[in-house]
Amino acid sequence: MLLFAFGTLMDADVRALVLGRASPDAEARPAILPDHRRLRVAGEVYPAVVPDPGGAVAGLLLPLRSPHERERVQYFEGLHQILRGHTVRCRRDGPVTALVCASADTVQVGTEPWSFAAWRARHKAVYLSATAAYMAGFGRVGVREALAGWAGAFAAVPPGGSASAGG
């Protein structure tokens, strides 16, 4: 089972918290999600992908080693993101089917492109702390309860901060 990461899960530290194991960059392969673009979710620090004929989103193709890891990723993505199969292009393997986090219609996607480098510089430290607390609830509390704690972790973040998990 493969996961196409296009947002915060491109970061090995975030992946380790979400998957519950080390996920070094060495196991990731560069890949492209065709006919999409990456935009920042309105009022959040993470992105969503939206259809864009002719567009392309660069990301990483990552192995999920078990159904348990898929469950952990779905928990992390929250209530408004769903893992769905899409064809992505990988230089080494050609076209492959991978799970991609698709936003539900309830997600308000902004118009601002999302930058992984800018996210790392501005938000990673707080995001890691919030993700650790959020993922500690996996298997113990539901997503709604965990999201309440996530919002609290970003209470002091300036506008453009986050109020829900994902990315």
GROMACS .gro file of C-alpha atoms in nm:
model
  167
    1MET     CA    1   0.000   0.000   0.000
    2LEU     CA    2   0.143   0.337  -0.103
    3LEU     CA    3   0.065   0.688   0.019
    4PHE     CA    4   0.125   1.002  -0.185
    5ALA     CA    5   0.225   1.277   0.059
    6PHE     CA    6   0.192   1.633  -0.071
    7GLY     CA    7   0.182   1.839   0.250
    8THR     CA    8   0.303   1.808   0.606
    9LEU     CA    9   0.348   1.430   0.570
   10MET     CA   10   0.643   1.505   0.342
   11ASP     CA   11   0.827   1.584   0.667
   12ALA     CA   12   0.993   1.276   0.823
   13ASP     CA   13   0.929   1.400   1.179
   14VAL     CA   14   0.556   1.443   1.113
   15ARG     CA   15   0.543   1.101   0.944
   16ALA     CA   16   0.708   0.936   1.244
   17LEU     CA   17   0.444   1.078   1.478
   18VAL     CA   18   0.157   0.986   1.248
   19LEU     CA   19   0.277   0.635   1.157
   20GLY     CA   20   0.409   0.554   1.503
   21ARG     CA   21   0.748   0.453   1.362
   22ALA     CA   22   1.048   0.609   1.196
   23SER     CA   23   0.981   0.691   0.832
   24PRO     CA   24   1.312   0.811   0.693
   25ASP     CA   25   1.331   1.010   0.373
   26ALA     CA   26   1.535   0.721   0.227
   27GLU     CA   27   1.216   0.512   0.197
   28ALA     CA   28   1.034   0.791   0.010
   29ARG     CA   29   1.033   0.827  -0.368
   30PRO     CA   30   0.962   1.152  -0.553
   31ALA     CA   31   0.630   1.139  -0.737
   32ILE     CA   32   0.385   1.365  -0.919
   33LEU     CA   33   0.006   1.383  -0.885
   34PRO     CA   34  -0.105   1.494  -1.234
   35ASP     CA   35  -0.393   1.727  -1.311
   36HIS     CA   36  -0.400   1.882  -0.963
   37ARG     CA   37  -0.257   2.182  -0.779
   38ARG     CA   38  -0.170   2.235  -0.412
   39LEU     CA   39  -0.332   2.523  -0.226
   40ARG     CA   40  -0.341   2.623   0.138
   41VAL     CA   41  -0.662   2.535   0.319
   42ALA     CA   42  -0.832   2.861   0.424
   43GLY     CA   43  -0.721   2.962   0.775
   44GLU     CA   44  -0.489   2.661   0.814
   45VAL     CA   45  -0.118   2.586   0.786
   46TYR     CA   46  -0.158   2.276   0.568
   47PRO     CA   47  -0.260   2.224   0.204
   48ALA     CA   48  -0.521   2.046   0.000
   49VAL     CA   49  -0.501   1.935  -0.360
   50VAL     CA   50  -0.766   2.041  -0.607
   51PRO     CA   51  -0.826   1.930  -0.966
   52ASP     CA   52  -0.640   2.141  -1.220
   53PRO     CA   53  -0.619   1.999  -1.574
   54GLY     CA   54  -0.259   2.016  -1.687
   55GLY     CA   55  -0.135   2.094  -1.335
   56ALA     CA   56   0.103   1.879  -1.133
   57VAL     CA   57   0.174   1.844  -0.762
   58ALA     CA   58   0.517   1.720  -0.656
   59GLY     CA   59   0.526   1.502  -0.347
   60LEU     CA   60   0.657   1.180  -0.202
   61LEU     CA   61   0.546   0.822  -0.251
   62LEU     CA   62   0.566   0.640   0.082
   63PRO     CA   63   0.505   0.279   0.186
   64LEU     CA   64   0.232   0.207   0.439
   65ARG     CA   65   0.333  -0.122   0.597
   66SER     CA   66  -0.004  -0.229   0.734
   67PRO     CA   67  -0.376  -0.149   0.752
   68HIS     CA   68  -0.297  -0.011   1.100
   69GLU     CA   69  -0.074   0.256   0.944
   70ARG     CA   70  -0.351   0.347   0.700
   71GLU     CA   71  -0.588   0.385   0.998
   72ARG     CA   72  -0.336   0.613   1.170
   73VAL     CA   73  -0.307   0.831   0.858
   74GLN     CA   74  -0.686   0.853   0.825
   75TYR     CA   75  -0.714   0.949   1.195
   76PHE     CA   76  -0.451   1.220   1.143
   77GLU     CA   77  -0.637   1.356   0.842
   78GLY     CA   78  -0.950   1.409   1.051
   79LEU     CA   79  -1.315   1.422   0.955
   80HIS     CA   80  -1.296   1.623   0.636
   81GLN     CA   81  -1.019   1.440   0.453
   82ILE     CA   82  -1.057   1.095   0.295
   83LEU     CA   83  -0.786   0.865   0.160
   84ARG     CA   84  -0.867   0.771  -0.200
   85GLY     CA   85  -0.676   0.586  -0.470
   86HIS     CA   86  -0.525   0.799  -0.748
   87THR     CA   87  -0.271   0.735  -1.018
   88VAL     CA   88   0.057   0.913  -0.950
   89ARG     CA   89   0.372   0.919  -1.161
   90CYS     CA   90   0.695   0.798  -1.010
   91ARG     CA   91   1.021   0.831  -1.205
   92ARG     CA   92   1.143   0.491  -1.097
   93ASP     CA   93   0.817   0.295  -1.115
   94GLY     CA   94   0.610   0.483  -1.372
   95PRO     CA   95   0.236   0.524  -1.302
   96VAL     CA   96   0.125   0.364  -0.974
   97THR     CA   97  -0.190   0.375  -0.765
   98ALA     CA   98  -0.143   0.544  -0.430
   99LEU     CA   99  -0.365   0.674  -0.154
  100VAL     CA  100  -0.409   1.051  -0.172
  101CYS     CA  101  -0.580   1.263   0.090
  102ALA     CA  102  -0.886   1.410  -0.079
  103SER     CA  103  -1.074   1.695   0.081
  104ALA     CA  104  -1.447   1.668   0.139
  105ASP     CA  105  -1.673   1.938  -0.001
  106THR     CA  106  -1.682   2.094   0.347
  107VAL     CA  107  -1.313   2.195   0.326
  108GLN     CA  108  -1.262   2.556   0.221
  109VAL     CA  109  -0.955   2.568   0.003
  110GLY     CA  110  -0.797   2.910  -0.035
  111THR     CA  111  -0.629   3.057  -0.340
  112GLU     CA  112  -0.279   3.082  -0.191
  113PRO     CA  113  -0.023   2.821  -0.302
  114TRP     CA  114   0.123   2.620  -0.014
  115SER     CA  115   0.501   2.598   0.032
  116PHE     CA  116   0.665   2.309   0.216
  117ALA     CA  117   0.977   2.519   0.284
  118ALA     CA  118   0.772   2.807   0.426
  119TRP     CA  119   0.566   2.567   0.641
  120ARG     CA  120   0.885   2.413   0.784
  121ALA     CA  121   1.032   2.754   0.866
  122ARG     CA  122   0.717   2.907   1.019
  123HIS     CA  123   0.501   2.630   1.159
  124LYS     CA  124   0.686   2.300   1.198
  125ALA     CA  125   0.779   2.332   1.567
  126VAL     CA  126   0.423   2.404   1.685
  127TYR     CA  127   0.283   2.154   1.436
  128LEU     CA  128   0.503   1.874   1.572
  129SER     CA  129   0.392   1.943   1.928
  130ALA     CA  130   0.025   1.951   1.827
  131THR     CA  131   0.062   1.637   1.614
  132ALA     CA  132   0.224   1.445   1.901
  133ALA     CA  133  -0.064   1.536   2.133
  134TYR     CA  134  -0.325   1.465   1.865
  135MET     CA  135  -0.184   1.125   1.769
  136ALA     CA  136  -0.158   1.024   2.136
  137GLY     CA  137  -0.537   0.997   2.115
  138PHE     CA  138  -0.530   0.735   1.840
  139GLY     CA  139  -0.716   0.428   1.962
  140ARG     CA  140  -0.826   0.609   2.280
  141VAL     CA  141  -1.042   0.903   2.172
  142GLY     CA  142  -1.242   0.979   1.862
  143VAL     CA  143  -1.141   1.228   1.598
  144ARG     CA  144  -1.388   1.495   1.720
  145GLU     CA  145  -1.241   1.493   2.070
  146ALA     CA  146  -0.886   1.491   1.937
  147LEU     CA  147  -0.963   1.787   1.708
  148ALA     CA  148  -1.073   1.993   2.010
  149GLY     CA  149  -0.724   1.950   2.157
  150TRP     CA  150  -0.565   2.028   1.820
  151ALA     CA  151  -0.747   2.362   1.802
  152GLY     CA  152  -0.622   2.450   2.151
  153ALA     CA  153  -0.263   2.384   2.047
  154PHE     CA  154  -0.290   2.658   1.785
  155ALA     CA  155  -0.471   2.915   1.999
  156ALA     CA  156  -0.158   3.134   2.012
  157VAL     CA  157  -0.070   3.093   1.643
  158PRO     CA  158  -0.108   3.416   1.440
  159PRO     CA  159  -0.376   3.441   1.170
  160GLY     CA  160  -0.331   3.165   0.916
  161GLY     CA  161  -0.276   2.920   1.201
  162SER     CA  162  -0.455   2.591   1.225
  163ALA     CA  163  -0.771   2.468   1.391
  164SER     CA  164  -0.781   2.112   1.262
  165ALA     CA  165  -0.545   1.829   1.185
  166GLY     CA  166  -0.445   1.729   0.835
  167GLY     CA  167  -0.201   1.770   0.558
   0.00000   0.00000   0.00000
